[in-house]
PDB file of C-alpha atoms in Angstrom:
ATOM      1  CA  UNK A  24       3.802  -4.988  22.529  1.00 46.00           C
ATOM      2  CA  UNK A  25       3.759  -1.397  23.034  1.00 48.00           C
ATOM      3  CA  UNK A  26       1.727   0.956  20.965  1.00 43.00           C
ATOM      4  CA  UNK A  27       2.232   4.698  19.762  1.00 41.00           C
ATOM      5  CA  UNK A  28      -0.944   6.986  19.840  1.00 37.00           C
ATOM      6  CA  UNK A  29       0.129  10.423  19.165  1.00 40.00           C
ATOM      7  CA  UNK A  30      -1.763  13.370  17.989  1.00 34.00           C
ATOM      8  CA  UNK A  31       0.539  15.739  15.440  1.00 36.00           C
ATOM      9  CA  UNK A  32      -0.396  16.983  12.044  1.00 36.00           C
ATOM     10  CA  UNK A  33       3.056  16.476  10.596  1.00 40.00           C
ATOM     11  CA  UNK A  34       5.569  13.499  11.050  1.00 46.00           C
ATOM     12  CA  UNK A  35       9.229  15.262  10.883  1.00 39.00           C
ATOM     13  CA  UNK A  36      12.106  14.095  11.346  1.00 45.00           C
ATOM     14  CA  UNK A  37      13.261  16.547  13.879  1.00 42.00           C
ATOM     15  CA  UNK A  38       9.773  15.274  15.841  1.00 45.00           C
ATOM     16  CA  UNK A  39      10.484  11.743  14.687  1.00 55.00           C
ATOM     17  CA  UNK A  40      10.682   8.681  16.934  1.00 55.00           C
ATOM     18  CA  UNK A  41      13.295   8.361  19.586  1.00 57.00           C
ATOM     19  CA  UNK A  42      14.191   5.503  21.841  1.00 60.00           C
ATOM     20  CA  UNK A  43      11.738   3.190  20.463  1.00 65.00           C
ATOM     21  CA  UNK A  44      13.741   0.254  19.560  1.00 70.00           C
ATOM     22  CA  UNK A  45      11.393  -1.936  21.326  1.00 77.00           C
ATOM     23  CA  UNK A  46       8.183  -0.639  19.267  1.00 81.00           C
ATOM     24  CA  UNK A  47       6.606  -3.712  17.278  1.00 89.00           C
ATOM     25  CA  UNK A  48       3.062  -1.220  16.605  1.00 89.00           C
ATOM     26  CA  UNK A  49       2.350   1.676  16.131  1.00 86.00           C
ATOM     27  CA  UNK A  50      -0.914   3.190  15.561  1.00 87.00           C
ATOM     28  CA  UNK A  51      -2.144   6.758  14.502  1.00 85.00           C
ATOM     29  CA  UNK A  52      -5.650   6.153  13.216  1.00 89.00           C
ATOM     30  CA  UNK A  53      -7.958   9.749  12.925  1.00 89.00           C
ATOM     31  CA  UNK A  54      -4.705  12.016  13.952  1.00 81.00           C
ATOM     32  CA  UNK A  55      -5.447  14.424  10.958  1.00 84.00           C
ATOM     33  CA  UNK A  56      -1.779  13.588   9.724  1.00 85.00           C
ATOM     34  CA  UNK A  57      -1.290  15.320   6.643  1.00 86.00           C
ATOM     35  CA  UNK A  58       2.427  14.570   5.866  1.00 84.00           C
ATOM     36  CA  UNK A  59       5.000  12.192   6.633  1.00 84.00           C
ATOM     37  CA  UNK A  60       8.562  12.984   5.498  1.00 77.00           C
ATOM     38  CA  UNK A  61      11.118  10.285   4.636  1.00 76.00           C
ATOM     39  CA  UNK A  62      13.203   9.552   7.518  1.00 74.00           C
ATOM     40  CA  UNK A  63      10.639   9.575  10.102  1.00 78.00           C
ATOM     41  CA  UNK A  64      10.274   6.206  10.672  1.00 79.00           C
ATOM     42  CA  UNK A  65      14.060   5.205  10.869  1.00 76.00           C
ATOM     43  CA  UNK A  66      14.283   4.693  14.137  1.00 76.00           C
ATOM     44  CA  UNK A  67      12.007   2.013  14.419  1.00 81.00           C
ATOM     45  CA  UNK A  68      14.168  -1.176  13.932  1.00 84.00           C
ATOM     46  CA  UNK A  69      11.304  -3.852  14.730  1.00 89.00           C
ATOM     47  CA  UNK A  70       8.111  -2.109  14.239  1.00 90.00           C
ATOM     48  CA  UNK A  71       6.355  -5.072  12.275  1.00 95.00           C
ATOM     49  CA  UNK A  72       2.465  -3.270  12.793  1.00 95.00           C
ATOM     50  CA  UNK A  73       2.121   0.605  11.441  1.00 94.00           C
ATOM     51  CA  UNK A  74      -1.340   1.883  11.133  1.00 95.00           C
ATOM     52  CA  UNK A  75      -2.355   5.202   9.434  1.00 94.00           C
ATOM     53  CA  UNK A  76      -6.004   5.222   8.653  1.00 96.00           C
ATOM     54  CA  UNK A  77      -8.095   7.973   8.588  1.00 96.00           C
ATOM     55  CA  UNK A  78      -5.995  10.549   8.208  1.00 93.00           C
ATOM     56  CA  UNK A  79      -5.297  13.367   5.667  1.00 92.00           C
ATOM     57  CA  UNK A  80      -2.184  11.873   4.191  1.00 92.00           C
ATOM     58  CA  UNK A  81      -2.108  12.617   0.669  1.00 91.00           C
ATOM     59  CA  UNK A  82       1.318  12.308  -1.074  1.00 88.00           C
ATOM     60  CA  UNK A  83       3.240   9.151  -0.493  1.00 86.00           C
ATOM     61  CA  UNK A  84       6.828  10.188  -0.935  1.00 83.00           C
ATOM     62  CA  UNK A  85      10.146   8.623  -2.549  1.00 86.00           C
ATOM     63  CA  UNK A  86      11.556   6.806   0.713  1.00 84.00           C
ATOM     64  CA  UNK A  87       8.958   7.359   2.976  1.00 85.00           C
ATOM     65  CA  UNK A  88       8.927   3.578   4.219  1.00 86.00           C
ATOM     66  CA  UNK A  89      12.421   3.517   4.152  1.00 81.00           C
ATOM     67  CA  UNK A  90      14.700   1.089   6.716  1.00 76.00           C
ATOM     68  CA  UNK A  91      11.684  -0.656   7.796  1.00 86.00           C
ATOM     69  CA  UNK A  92      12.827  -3.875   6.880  1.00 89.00           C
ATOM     70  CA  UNK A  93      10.880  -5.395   9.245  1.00 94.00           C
ATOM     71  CA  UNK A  94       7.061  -4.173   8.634  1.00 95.00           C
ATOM     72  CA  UNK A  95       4.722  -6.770   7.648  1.00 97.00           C
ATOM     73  CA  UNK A  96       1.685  -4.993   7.815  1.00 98.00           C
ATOM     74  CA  UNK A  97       1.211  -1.302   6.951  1.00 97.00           C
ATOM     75  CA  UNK A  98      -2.742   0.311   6.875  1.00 98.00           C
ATOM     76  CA  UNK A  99      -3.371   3.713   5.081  1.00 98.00           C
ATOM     77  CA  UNK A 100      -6.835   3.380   4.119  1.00 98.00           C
ATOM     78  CA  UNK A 101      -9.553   6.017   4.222  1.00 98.00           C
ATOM     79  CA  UNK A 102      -6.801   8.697   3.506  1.00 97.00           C
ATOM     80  CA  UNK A 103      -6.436  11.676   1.017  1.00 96.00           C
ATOM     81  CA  UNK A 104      -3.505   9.854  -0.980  1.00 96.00           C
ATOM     82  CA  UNK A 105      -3.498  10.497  -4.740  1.00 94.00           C
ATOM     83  CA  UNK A 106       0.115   9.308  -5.472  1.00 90.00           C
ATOM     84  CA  UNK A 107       2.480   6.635  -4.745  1.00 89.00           C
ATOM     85  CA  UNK A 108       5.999   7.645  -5.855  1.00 86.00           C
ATOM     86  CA  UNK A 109       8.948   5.187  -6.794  1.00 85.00           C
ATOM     87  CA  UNK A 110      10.963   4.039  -3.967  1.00 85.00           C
ATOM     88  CA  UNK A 111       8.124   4.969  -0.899  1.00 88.00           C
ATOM     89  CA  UNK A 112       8.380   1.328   0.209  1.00 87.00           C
ATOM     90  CA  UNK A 113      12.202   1.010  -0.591  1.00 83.00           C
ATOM     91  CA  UNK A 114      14.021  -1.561   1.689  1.00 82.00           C
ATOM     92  CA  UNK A 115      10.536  -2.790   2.922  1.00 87.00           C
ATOM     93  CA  UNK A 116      11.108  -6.230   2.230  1.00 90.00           C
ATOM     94  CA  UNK A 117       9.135  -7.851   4.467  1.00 95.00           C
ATOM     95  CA  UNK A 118       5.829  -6.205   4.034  1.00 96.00           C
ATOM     96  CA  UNK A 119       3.163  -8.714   3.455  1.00 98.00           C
ATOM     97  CA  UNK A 120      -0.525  -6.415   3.841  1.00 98.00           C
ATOM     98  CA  UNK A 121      -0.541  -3.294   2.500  1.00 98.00           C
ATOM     99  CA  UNK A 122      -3.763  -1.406   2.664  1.00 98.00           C
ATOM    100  CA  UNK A 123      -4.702   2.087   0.432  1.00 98.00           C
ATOM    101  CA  UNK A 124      -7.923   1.762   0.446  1.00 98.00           C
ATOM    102  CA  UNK A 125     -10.881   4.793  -0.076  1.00 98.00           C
ATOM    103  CA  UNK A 126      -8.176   6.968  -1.346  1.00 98.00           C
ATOM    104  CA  UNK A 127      -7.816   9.620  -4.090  1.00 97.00           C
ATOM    105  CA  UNK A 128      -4.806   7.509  -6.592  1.00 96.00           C
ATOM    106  CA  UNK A 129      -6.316   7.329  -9.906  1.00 94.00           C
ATOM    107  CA  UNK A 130      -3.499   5.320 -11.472  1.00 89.00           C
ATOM    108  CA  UNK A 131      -1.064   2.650 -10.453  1.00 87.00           C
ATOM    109  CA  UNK A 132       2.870   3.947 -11.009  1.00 82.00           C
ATOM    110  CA  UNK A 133       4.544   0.726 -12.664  1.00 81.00           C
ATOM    111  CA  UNK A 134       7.520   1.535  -9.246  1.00 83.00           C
ATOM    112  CA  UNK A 135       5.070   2.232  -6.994  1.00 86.00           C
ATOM    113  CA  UNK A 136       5.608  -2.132  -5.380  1.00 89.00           C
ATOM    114  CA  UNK A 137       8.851  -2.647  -7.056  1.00 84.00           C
ATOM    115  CA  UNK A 138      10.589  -3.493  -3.755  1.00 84.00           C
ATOM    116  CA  UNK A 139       7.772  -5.430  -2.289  1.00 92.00           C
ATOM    117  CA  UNK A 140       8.880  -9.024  -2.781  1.00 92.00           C
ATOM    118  CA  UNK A 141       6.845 -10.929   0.572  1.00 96.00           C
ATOM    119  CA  UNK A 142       3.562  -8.613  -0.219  1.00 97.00           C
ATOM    120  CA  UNK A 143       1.054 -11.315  -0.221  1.00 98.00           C
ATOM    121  CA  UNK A 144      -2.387  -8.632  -0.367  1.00 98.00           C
ATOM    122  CA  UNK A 145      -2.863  -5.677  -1.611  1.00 98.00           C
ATOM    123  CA  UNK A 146      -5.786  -3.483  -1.192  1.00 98.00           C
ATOM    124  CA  UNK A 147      -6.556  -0.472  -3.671  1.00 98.00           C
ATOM    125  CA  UNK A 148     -10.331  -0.619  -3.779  1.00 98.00           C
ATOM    126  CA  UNK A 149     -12.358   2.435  -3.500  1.00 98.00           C
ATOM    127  CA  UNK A 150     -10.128   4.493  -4.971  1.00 98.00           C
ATOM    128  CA  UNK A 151     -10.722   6.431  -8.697  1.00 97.00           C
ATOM    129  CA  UNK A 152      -7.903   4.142 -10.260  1.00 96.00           C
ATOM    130  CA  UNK A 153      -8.381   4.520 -13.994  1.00 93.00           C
ATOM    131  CA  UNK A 154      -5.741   2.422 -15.742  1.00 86.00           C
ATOM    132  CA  UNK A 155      -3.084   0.092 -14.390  1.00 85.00           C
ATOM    133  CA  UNK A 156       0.236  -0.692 -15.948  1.00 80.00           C
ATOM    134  CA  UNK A 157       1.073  -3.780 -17.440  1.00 78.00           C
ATOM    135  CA  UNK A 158       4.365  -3.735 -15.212  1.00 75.00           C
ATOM    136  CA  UNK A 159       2.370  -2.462 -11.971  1.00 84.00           C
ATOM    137  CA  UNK A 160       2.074  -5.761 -10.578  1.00 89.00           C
ATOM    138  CA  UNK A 161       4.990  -7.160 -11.930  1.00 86.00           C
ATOM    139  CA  UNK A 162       7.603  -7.844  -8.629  1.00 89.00           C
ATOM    140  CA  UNK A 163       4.879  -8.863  -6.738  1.00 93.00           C
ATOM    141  CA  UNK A 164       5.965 -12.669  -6.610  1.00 92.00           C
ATOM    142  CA  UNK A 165       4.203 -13.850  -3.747  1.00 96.00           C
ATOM    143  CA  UNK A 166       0.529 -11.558  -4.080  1.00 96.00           C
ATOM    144  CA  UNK A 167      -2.150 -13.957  -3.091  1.00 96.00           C
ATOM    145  CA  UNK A 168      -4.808 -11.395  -2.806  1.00 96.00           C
ATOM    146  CA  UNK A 169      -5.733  -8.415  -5.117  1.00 96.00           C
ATOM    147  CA  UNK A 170      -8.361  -5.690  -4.228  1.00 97.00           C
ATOM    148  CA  UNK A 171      -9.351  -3.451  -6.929  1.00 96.00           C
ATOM    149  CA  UNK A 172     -12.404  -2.997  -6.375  1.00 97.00           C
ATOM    150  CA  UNK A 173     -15.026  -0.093  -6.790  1.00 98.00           C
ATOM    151  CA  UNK A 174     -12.165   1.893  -9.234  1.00 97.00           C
ATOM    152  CA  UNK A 175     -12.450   3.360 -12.665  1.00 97.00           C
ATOM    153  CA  UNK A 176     -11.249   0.608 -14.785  1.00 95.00           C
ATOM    154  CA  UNK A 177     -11.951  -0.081 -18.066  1.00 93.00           C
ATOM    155  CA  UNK A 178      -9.713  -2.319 -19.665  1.00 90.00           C
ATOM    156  CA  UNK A 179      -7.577  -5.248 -18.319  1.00 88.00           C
ATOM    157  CA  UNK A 180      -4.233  -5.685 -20.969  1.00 86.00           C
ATOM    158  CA  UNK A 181      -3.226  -9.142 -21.559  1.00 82.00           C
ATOM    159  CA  UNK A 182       0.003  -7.859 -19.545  1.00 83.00           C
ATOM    160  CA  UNK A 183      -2.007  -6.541 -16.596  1.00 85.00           C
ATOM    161  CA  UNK A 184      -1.406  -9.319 -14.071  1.00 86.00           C
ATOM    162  CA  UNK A 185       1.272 -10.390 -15.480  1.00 83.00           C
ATOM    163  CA  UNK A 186       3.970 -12.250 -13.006  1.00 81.00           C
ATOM    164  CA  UNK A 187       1.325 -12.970 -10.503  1.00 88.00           C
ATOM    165  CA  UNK A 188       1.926 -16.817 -10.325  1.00 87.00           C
ATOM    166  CA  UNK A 189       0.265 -17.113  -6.701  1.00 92.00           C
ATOM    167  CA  UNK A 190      -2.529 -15.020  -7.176  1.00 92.00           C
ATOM    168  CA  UNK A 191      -5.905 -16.855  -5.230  1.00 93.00           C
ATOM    169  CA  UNK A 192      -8.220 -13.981  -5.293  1.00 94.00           C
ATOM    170  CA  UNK A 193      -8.833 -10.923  -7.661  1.00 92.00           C
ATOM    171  CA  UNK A 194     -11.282  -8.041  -7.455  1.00 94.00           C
ATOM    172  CA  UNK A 195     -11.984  -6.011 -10.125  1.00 94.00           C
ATOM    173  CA  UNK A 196     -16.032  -6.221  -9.055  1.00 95.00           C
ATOM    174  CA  UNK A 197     -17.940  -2.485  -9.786  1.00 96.00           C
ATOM    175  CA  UNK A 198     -15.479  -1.011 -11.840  1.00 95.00           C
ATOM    176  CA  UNK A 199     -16.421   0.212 -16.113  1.00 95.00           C
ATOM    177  CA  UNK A 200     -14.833  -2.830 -17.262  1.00 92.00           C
ATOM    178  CA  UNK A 201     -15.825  -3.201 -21.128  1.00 91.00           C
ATOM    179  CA  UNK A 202     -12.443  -5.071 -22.357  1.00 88.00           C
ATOM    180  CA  UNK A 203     -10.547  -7.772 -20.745  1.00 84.00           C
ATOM    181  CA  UNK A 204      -7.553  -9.312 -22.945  1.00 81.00           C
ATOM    182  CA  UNK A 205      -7.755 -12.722 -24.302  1.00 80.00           C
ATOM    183  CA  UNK A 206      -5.461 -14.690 -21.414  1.00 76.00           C
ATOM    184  CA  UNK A 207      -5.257 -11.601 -19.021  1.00 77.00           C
ATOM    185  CA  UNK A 208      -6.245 -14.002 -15.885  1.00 73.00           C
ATOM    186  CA  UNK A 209      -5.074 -17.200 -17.801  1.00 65.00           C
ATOM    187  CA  UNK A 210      -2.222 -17.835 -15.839  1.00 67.00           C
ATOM    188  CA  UNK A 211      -3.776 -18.229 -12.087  1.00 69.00           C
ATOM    189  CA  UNK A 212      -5.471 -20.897  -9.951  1.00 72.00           C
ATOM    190  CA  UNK A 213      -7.602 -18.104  -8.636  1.00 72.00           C
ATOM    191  CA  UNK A 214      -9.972 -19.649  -5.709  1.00 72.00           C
ATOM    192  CA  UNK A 215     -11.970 -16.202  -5.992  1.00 68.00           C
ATOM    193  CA  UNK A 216     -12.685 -14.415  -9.036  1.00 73.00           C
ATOM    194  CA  UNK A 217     -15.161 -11.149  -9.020  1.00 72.00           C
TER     195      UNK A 217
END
C-alpha cells in the first residue's frame, strides 16, 4: 500500500493526482490544506483510505468526493469545516467511517449523507451543531455508530433518528439537551446509549 504525503495549501485539479491508479491511502494530516476543489480526487480509482485531519479545510463542496466509489474510510477531523453541501459525497457508495470531528458545522444539511448507503459510523462530535434535521439521518441504512457528542443540541424530534434500524451506539452526551420526543430512540437495539 502506497501512501501520499504532500505538502500544498490548495488541492486543484490542474495539481491533482496523476498516475496513481495503484493508490489504496492517502494521507495529508497537518498540510494546512485550505481547499479542495471537486475533481481532484478523480483519478484515484482504488483509494479505499483518505485522511485529512488537521488541516484548514473549511467548505466541503457539491462533488468534492466525487468518483470515489471505492473509499471506505475518509478522516477530516480537527478541521475548519462549517458546511457540508448536497452532493460532496456523491457516488461514494462505499464509504463506511466518516470522521468531521472538532469542526466549525453548526447544523446538519438534511443532503449532506444522502448518497452514503454502506456508512456504518459517523462522527460529528465537537463541533457547535445546533439542530439536526429530521431527514439528516434518513439514507443512512446501515449506521451502527452515531457521534454527536459535545454539540449544541437542544432538542431531539421524534423524527430525528428516524430510519436508523441498525443503530448500536448513540452519543448525544454534553450537549443542552432539555427535550427529547416521546419515541425519538424507540426504534433501536442500541448496545450504547449516552
Amino acid at each position: 500500500t502506497e501512501a501520499v504525503h504532500l505538502n500544498i495549501t490548495v488541492l486543484a485539479e490542474e495539481f491533482g493526482f496523476t498516475d496513481t491508479a495503484s493508490y489504496t491511502q492517502i494521507r495529508l494530516e497537518g498540510k494546512e490544506i485550505e481547499t479542495i476543489d471537486a475533481g481532484t480526487f478523480k483519478n484515484l480509482p482504488v483509494l479505499r483510505d483518505l485522511r485529512l485531519e488537521s488541516n484548514q479545510i473549511r467548505l466541503l463542496a457539491p462533488f468534492t468526493f466525487n468518483n470515489l466509489s471505492r473509499l471506505e474510510v475518509l478522516r477530516l477531523s480537527g478541521n475548519q469545516i462549517y458546511k457540508i453541501a448536497p452532493f460532496t459525497f456523491d457516488n461514494s457508495a462505499s464509504l463506511q467511517s466518516l470522521a468531521l470531528d472538532a469542526n466549525q458545522l453548526s447544523a446538519v444539511d438534511p443532503a449532506a449523507f444522502n448518497a452514503l448507503p454502506a456508512l456504518r459510523e459517523l462522527n460529528l462530535s465537537r463541533n457547535a451543531i445546533q439542530s439536526v434535521s429530521q431527514y439528516s439521518f434518513k439514507t443512512l441504512i446501515a449506521l451502527k455508530t452515531l457521534d454527536l457528542s459535545y454539540n449544541s443540541i437542544a432538542v431531539v424530534e421524534a423524527t430525528t433518528l428516524k430510519g436508523l434500524a441498525k443503530l448500536e451506539w448513540l452519543d448525544l452526551s454534553h450537549n443542552r439537551i432539555y427535550s427529547v420526543a416521546s419515541g425519538a430512540v424507540a426504534d433501536f437495539s442500541l448496545k450504547c446509549f449516552s
